[in-house]
Amino acid sequence: MRVLVTGAAGSIGTVVCAGLVDRGHTAVGLDTAAEPEGFTGSWFTVDCADADAVAAVFDTLASSGGVDAVVHLASIPHEASLPTILMSHVHTTAALLDAMVAHQVTRIVFASSNHAIGRTPRTELVPADAPQRPDTFYGVGKVSAEALLRLYADRYGIDAVATRIGSFLPQPETRRHLSTWLSHDDAVRMVEAALTAPDPGFALIFGISANTRAWWDLAPGRALGYHPEDDAEVHAARIEEAPESETDRVEGSFVGGPFATEQFYRPALGADD
Ligand code: 15L
């Protein structure tokens, strides 16, 4: 498949582009940052909040066969003011979806986040159809982008897979991560499954590894062909060497961990840091 990957210079993008290429796909990179050294393939240094620039990218790509799908990873990975968040998560998704409709590109994989349901109290395994319960404006941005994807799936028949990613890291570092970790290799497996699953329509899956202590249900991902192979449990002894701290306890109260705590409270329309 030829896939346009936004946020291709970011932490997830770098891993996903390399992984897709290893698996025989072609990754076209798009990022506000310049092409990283070692990237093989076409590259666009573009802000995907700029709808005209995004449309121009699709026009350029059309002259060389177009793309089969978009993997939308570009966004601010942390909390910010609501306008900044909406620009970063929703406006960018809208620019891509409109260009996809114009160019008959019918598949998008979106990096959503566990923070879309982060304010869910940590009790039982959370199903993919649990009520949206954002813990931050960041979570609100992800929920809103998911809604936009669903609208375009219904209106235009776009296959849109929103992956609610947990903690994407080389290895888990905290007690919470023993439940929320997504390994690099599993991230590639997940994106490839979301790109190739037959007719998913609009689908929501959780982006975590096969963690023994998982807080989120992997069944919808497995139904789409995402079969994670890593498990944070192999790192448990190292992490649990230190006694459980007050931070661990607080981070274990809601599934969004630190994002659900008071330190993240701020006015919606306040200044960005
Ligand atoms: C995310 O979605 C964030 O981008 C990242 O900064 C972490 O907070 C991660 O989730 C997580 O929940 O560990």
Short mmCIF file of C-alpha atoms in Angstrom, two decimals, residues 4-233:
data_model
loop_
_atom_site.label_atom_id
_atom_site.label_comp_id
_atom_site.label_asym_id
_atom_site.label_seq_id
_atom_site.Cartn_x
_atom_site.Cartn_y
_atom_site.Cartn_z
CA LEU A 4 0.49 9.15 3.56
CA VAL A 5 1.71 9.37 7.17
CA THR A 6 1.23 12.69 8.96
CA GLY A 7 3.45 13.45 11.92
CA ALA A 8 5.99 11.26 10.17
CA ALA A 9 8.94 12.89 11.96
CA GLY A 10 7.39 12.36 15.42
CA SER A 11 8.00 9.57 17.88
CA ILE A 12 5.19 7.32 16.65
CA GLY A 13 5.54 8.44 13.01
CA THR A 14 9.20 7.50 12.77
CA VAL A 15 8.52 4.01 14.08
CA VAL A 16 5.38 3.52 11.98
CA CYS A 17 6.99 4.69 8.71
CA ALA A 18 9.98 2.39 9.18
CA GLY A 19 7.71 -0.49 10.19
CA LEU A 20 5.39 -0.06 7.20
CA VAL A 21 8.37 0.05 4.82
CA ASP A 22 9.79 -3.13 6.46
CA ARG A 23 6.45 -4.77 5.76
CA GLY A 24 6.54 -3.91 2.08
CA HIS A 25 4.46 -0.71 2.07
CA THR A 26 5.44 2.72 0.79
CA ALA A 27 5.32 5.54 3.33
CA VAL A 28 4.95 9.13 2.14
CA GLY A 29 5.97 11.44 4.98
CA LEU A 30 4.23 14.68 5.95
CA ASP A 31 5.28 16.81 8.89
CA THR A 32 5.93 20.42 9.89
CA ALA A 33 9.49 19.22 10.53
CA ALA A 34 11.97 18.57 7.74
CA GLU A 35 12.59 15.08 6.38
CA PRO A 36 14.57 13.09 8.96
CA GLU A 37 17.87 11.57 7.90
CA GLY A 38 17.43 8.06 6.58
CA PHE A 39 13.80 8.47 5.52
CA THR A 40 13.24 6.71 2.23
CA GLY A 41 10.45 7.99 0.01
CA SER A 42 8.62 11.22 -0.72
CA TRP A 43 8.40 13.89 1.95
CA PHE A 44 6.21 16.99 2.37
CA THR A 45 7.15 19.64 4.92
CA VAL A 46 3.63 20.89 5.48
CA ASP A 47 1.33 21.82 8.36
CA CYS A 48 -1.74 19.64 7.99
CA ALA A 49 -3.84 22.35 9.65
CA ASP A 50 -3.37 24.25 6.36
CA ALA A 51 -6.17 22.84 4.19
CA ASP A 52 -4.82 24.41 0.98
CA ALA A 53 -1.39 22.92 1.58
CA VAL A 54 -2.92 19.52 2.30
CA ALA A 55 -5.02 19.70 -0.89
CA ALA A 56 -1.85 20.56 -2.83
CA VAL A 57 -0.09 17.50 -1.37
CA PHE A 58 -2.92 15.26 -2.58
CA ASP A 59 -2.80 16.94 -6.02
CA THR A 60 0.94 16.33 -6.24
CA LEU A 61 0.56 12.73 -5.15
CA ALA A 62 -2.22 12.15 -7.68
CA SER A 63 0.26 12.71 -10.49
CA SER A 64 2.29 9.73 -9.24
CA GLY A 65 -0.56 7.29 -8.60
CA GLY A 66 -2.06 8.85 -5.45
CA VAL A 67 -2.19 7.14 -2.07
CA ASP A 68 -4.29 4.25 -0.82
CA ALA A 69 -4.69 5.50 2.72
CA VAL A 70 -3.76 8.10 5.33
CA VAL A 71 -2.32 7.47 8.77
CA HIS A 72 -2.96 10.64 10.74
CA LEU A 73 -0.54 10.87 13.65
CA ALA A 74 0.26 14.60 13.59
CA SER A 75 -0.95 16.49 16.66
CA ILE A 76 0.18 18.06 19.90
CA PRO A 77 0.74 15.09 22.23
CA HIS A 78 -0.09 16.99 25.42
CA GLU A 79 -2.59 19.35 27.00
CA ALA A 80 -3.10 22.91 25.67
CA SER A 81 -5.87 25.50 25.42
CA LEU A 82 -9.08 24.35 23.74
CA PRO A 83 -8.62 26.42 20.53
CA THR A 84 -5.09 25.08 20.09
CA ILE A 85 -6.31 21.55 20.72
CA LEU A 86 -9.19 21.82 18.25
CA MET A 87 -6.81 23.14 15.58
CA SER A 88 -4.33 20.37 16.24
CA HIS A 89 -6.71 17.41 16.37
CA VAL A 90 -9.94 18.37 14.60
CA HIS A 91 -9.01 20.97 12.01
CA THR A 92 -6.12 18.84 10.72
CA THR A 93 -8.39 15.79 10.49
CA ALA A 94 -10.95 17.86 8.58
CA ALA A 95 -8.33 19.07 6.08
CA LEU A 96 -7.23 15.50 5.44
CA LEU A 97 -10.77 14.13 5.16
CA ASP A 98 -11.81 16.79 2.65
CA ALA A 99 -8.73 16.06 0.53
CA MET A 100 -9.43 12.33 0.79
CA VAL A 101 -13.01 12.81 -0.42
CA ALA A 102 -11.79 14.96 -3.33
CA HIS A 103 -9.27 12.28 -4.33
CA GLN A 104 -11.33 9.15 -3.57
CA VAL A 105 -8.98 7.98 -0.83
CA THR A 106 -11.16 5.80 1.37
CA ARG A 107 -9.10 4.71 4.37
CA ILE A 108 -7.78 6.67 7.35
CA VAL A 109 -6.17 5.44 10.54
CA PHE A 110 -6.27 8.06 13.28
CA ALA A 111 -4.10 8.31 16.38
CA SER A 112 -6.74 8.90 19.02
CA SER A 113 -5.91 8.44 22.66
CA ASN A 114 -6.95 6.74 25.87
CA HIS A 115 -7.58 10.28 27.13
CA ALA A 116 -10.88 10.21 25.17
CA ILE A 117 -12.10 8.04 28.05
CA GLY A 118 -9.44 9.07 30.58
CA ARG A 119 -11.91 10.23 33.21
CA THR A 120 -13.36 6.72 33.48
CA PRO A 121 -12.72 5.45 37.01
CA ARG A 122 -10.25 2.58 37.08
CA THR A 123 -12.32 -0.42 38.07
CA GLU A 124 -13.08 -3.00 35.40
CA LEU A 125 -11.89 -3.64 31.84
CA VAL A 126 -13.15 -0.71 29.72
CA PRO A 127 -14.97 -1.80 26.55
CA ALA A 128 -14.42 0.12 23.27
CA ASP A 129 -18.04 1.29 23.36
CA ALA A 130 -17.74 2.81 26.84
CA PRO A 131 -19.13 6.36 26.97
CA GLN A 132 -16.69 9.04 25.88
CA ARG A 133 -15.26 10.58 29.02
CA PRO A 134 -12.36 12.91 28.22
CA ASP A 135 -9.98 13.89 31.00
CA THR A 136 -8.56 17.06 29.38
CA PHE A 137 -9.09 19.38 26.40
CA TYR A 138 -6.62 17.02 24.73
CA GLY A 139 -9.17 14.24 25.30
CA VAL A 140 -11.97 16.50 24.04
CA GLY A 141 -9.95 17.04 20.85
CA LYS A 142 -9.62 13.30 20.33
CA VAL A 143 -13.33 12.69 20.99
CA SER A 144 -14.23 15.48 18.55
CA ALA A 145 -11.94 14.13 15.85
CA GLU A 146 -13.45 10.67 16.33
CA ALA A 147 -16.91 12.21 15.79
CA LEU A 148 -15.72 13.87 12.59
CA LEU A 149 -14.35 10.56 11.32
CA ARG A 150 -17.66 8.91 12.04
CA LEU A 151 -19.50 11.64 10.10
CA TYR A 152 -17.26 11.12 7.06
CA ALA A 153 -17.63 7.34 7.36
CA ASP A 154 -21.43 7.73 7.28
CA ARG A 155 -21.53 10.42 4.61
CA TYR A 156 -18.86 9.26 2.21
CA GLY A 157 -18.22 5.61 3.08
CA ILE A 158 -14.72 6.33 4.36
CA ASP A 159 -13.17 3.51 6.38
CA ALA A 160 -11.92 5.23 9.52
CA VAL A 161 -10.17 3.38 12.31
CA ALA A 162 -9.54 5.44 15.43
CA THR A 163 -6.87 3.84 17.60
CA ARG A 164 -7.05 4.97 21.21
CA ILE A 165 -3.38 4.73 22.00
CA GLY A 166 -2.20 4.08 25.54
CA SER A 167 1.44 4.79 26.43
CA PHE A 168 3.63 4.47 23.33
CA LEU A 169 7.13 3.91 24.69
CA PRO A 170 10.19 1.74 24.04
CA GLN A 171 9.40 0.10 27.38
CA PRO A 172 7.05 0.71 30.30
CA GLU A 173 8.42 2.94 33.08
CA THR A 174 5.65 3.24 35.69
CA ARG A 175 3.05 1.03 37.34
CA ARG A 176 0.35 2.59 35.14
CA HIS A 177 2.35 1.66 32.05
CA LEU A 178 2.10 -2.01 33.05
CA SER A 179 -1.54 -1.63 31.95
CA THR A 180 -1.31 1.05 29.26
CA TRP A 181 1.91 0.27 27.36
CA LEU A 182 1.98 0.07 23.56
CA SER A 183 5.29 -1.30 22.29
CA HIS A 184 6.88 -0.03 19.11
CA ASP A 185 6.44 -3.36 17.32
CA ASP A 186 2.80 -3.64 18.37
CA ALA A 187 2.15 -0.08 17.17
CA VAL A 188 3.28 -1.12 13.69
CA ARG A 189 1.17 -4.30 13.88
CA MET A 190 -1.83 -2.23 14.91
CA VAL A 191 -1.47 0.38 12.17
CA GLU A 192 -0.96 -2.27 9.51
CA ALA A 193 -4.05 -4.17 10.71
CA ALA A 194 -6.11 -0.97 10.69
CA LEU A 195 -4.91 -0.20 7.17
CA THR A 196 -5.68 -3.62 5.75
CA ALA A 197 -8.78 -4.88 7.64
CA PRO A 198 -11.56 -5.51 5.13
CA ASP A 199 -14.40 -2.97 5.35
CA PRO A 200 -14.03 -1.75 8.94
CA GLY A 201 -16.34 1.24 8.40
CA PHE A 202 -15.91 3.46 11.46
CA ALA A 203 -14.11 1.48 14.15
CA LEU A 204 -12.67 2.28 17.57
CA ILE A 205 -9.89 0.12 18.94
CA PHE A 206 -7.52 0.39 21.89
CA GLY A 207 -3.85 0.77 21.09
CA ILE A 208 -2.07 -1.19 23.77
CA SER A 209 0.10 -4.28 23.83
CA ALA A 210 -1.17 -7.64 25.11
CA ASN A 211 -0.59 -6.48 28.67
CA THR A 212 -1.56 -8.97 31.38
CA ARG A 213 -2.87 -6.02 33.43
CA ALA A 214 -4.62 -4.26 30.50
CA TRP A 215 -7.31 -1.72 31.46
CA TRP A 216 -8.84 -1.63 27.98
CA ASP A 217 -10.49 -4.36 25.96
CA LEU A 218 -8.40 -5.60 23.05
CA ALA A 219 -11.27 -7.59 21.50
CA PRO A 220 -12.32 -4.94 18.92
CA GLY A 221 -8.69 -4.63 17.78
CA ARG A 222 -8.31 -8.38 17.51
CA ALA A 223 -11.54 -8.53 15.47
CA LEU A 224 -9.86 -6.16 13.01
CA GLY A 225 -6.72 -8.31 12.83
CA TYR A 226 -4.58 -6.54 15.43
CA HIS A 227 -2.81 -9.27 17.36
CA PRO A 228 -0.33 -7.67 19.79
CA GLU A 229 2.66 -9.80 20.79
CA ASP A 230 4.31 -7.82 23.59
CA ASP A 231 3.29 -7.72 27.26
CA ALA A 232 4.40 -5.09 29.78
CA GLU A 233 4.42 -7.82 32.41
#
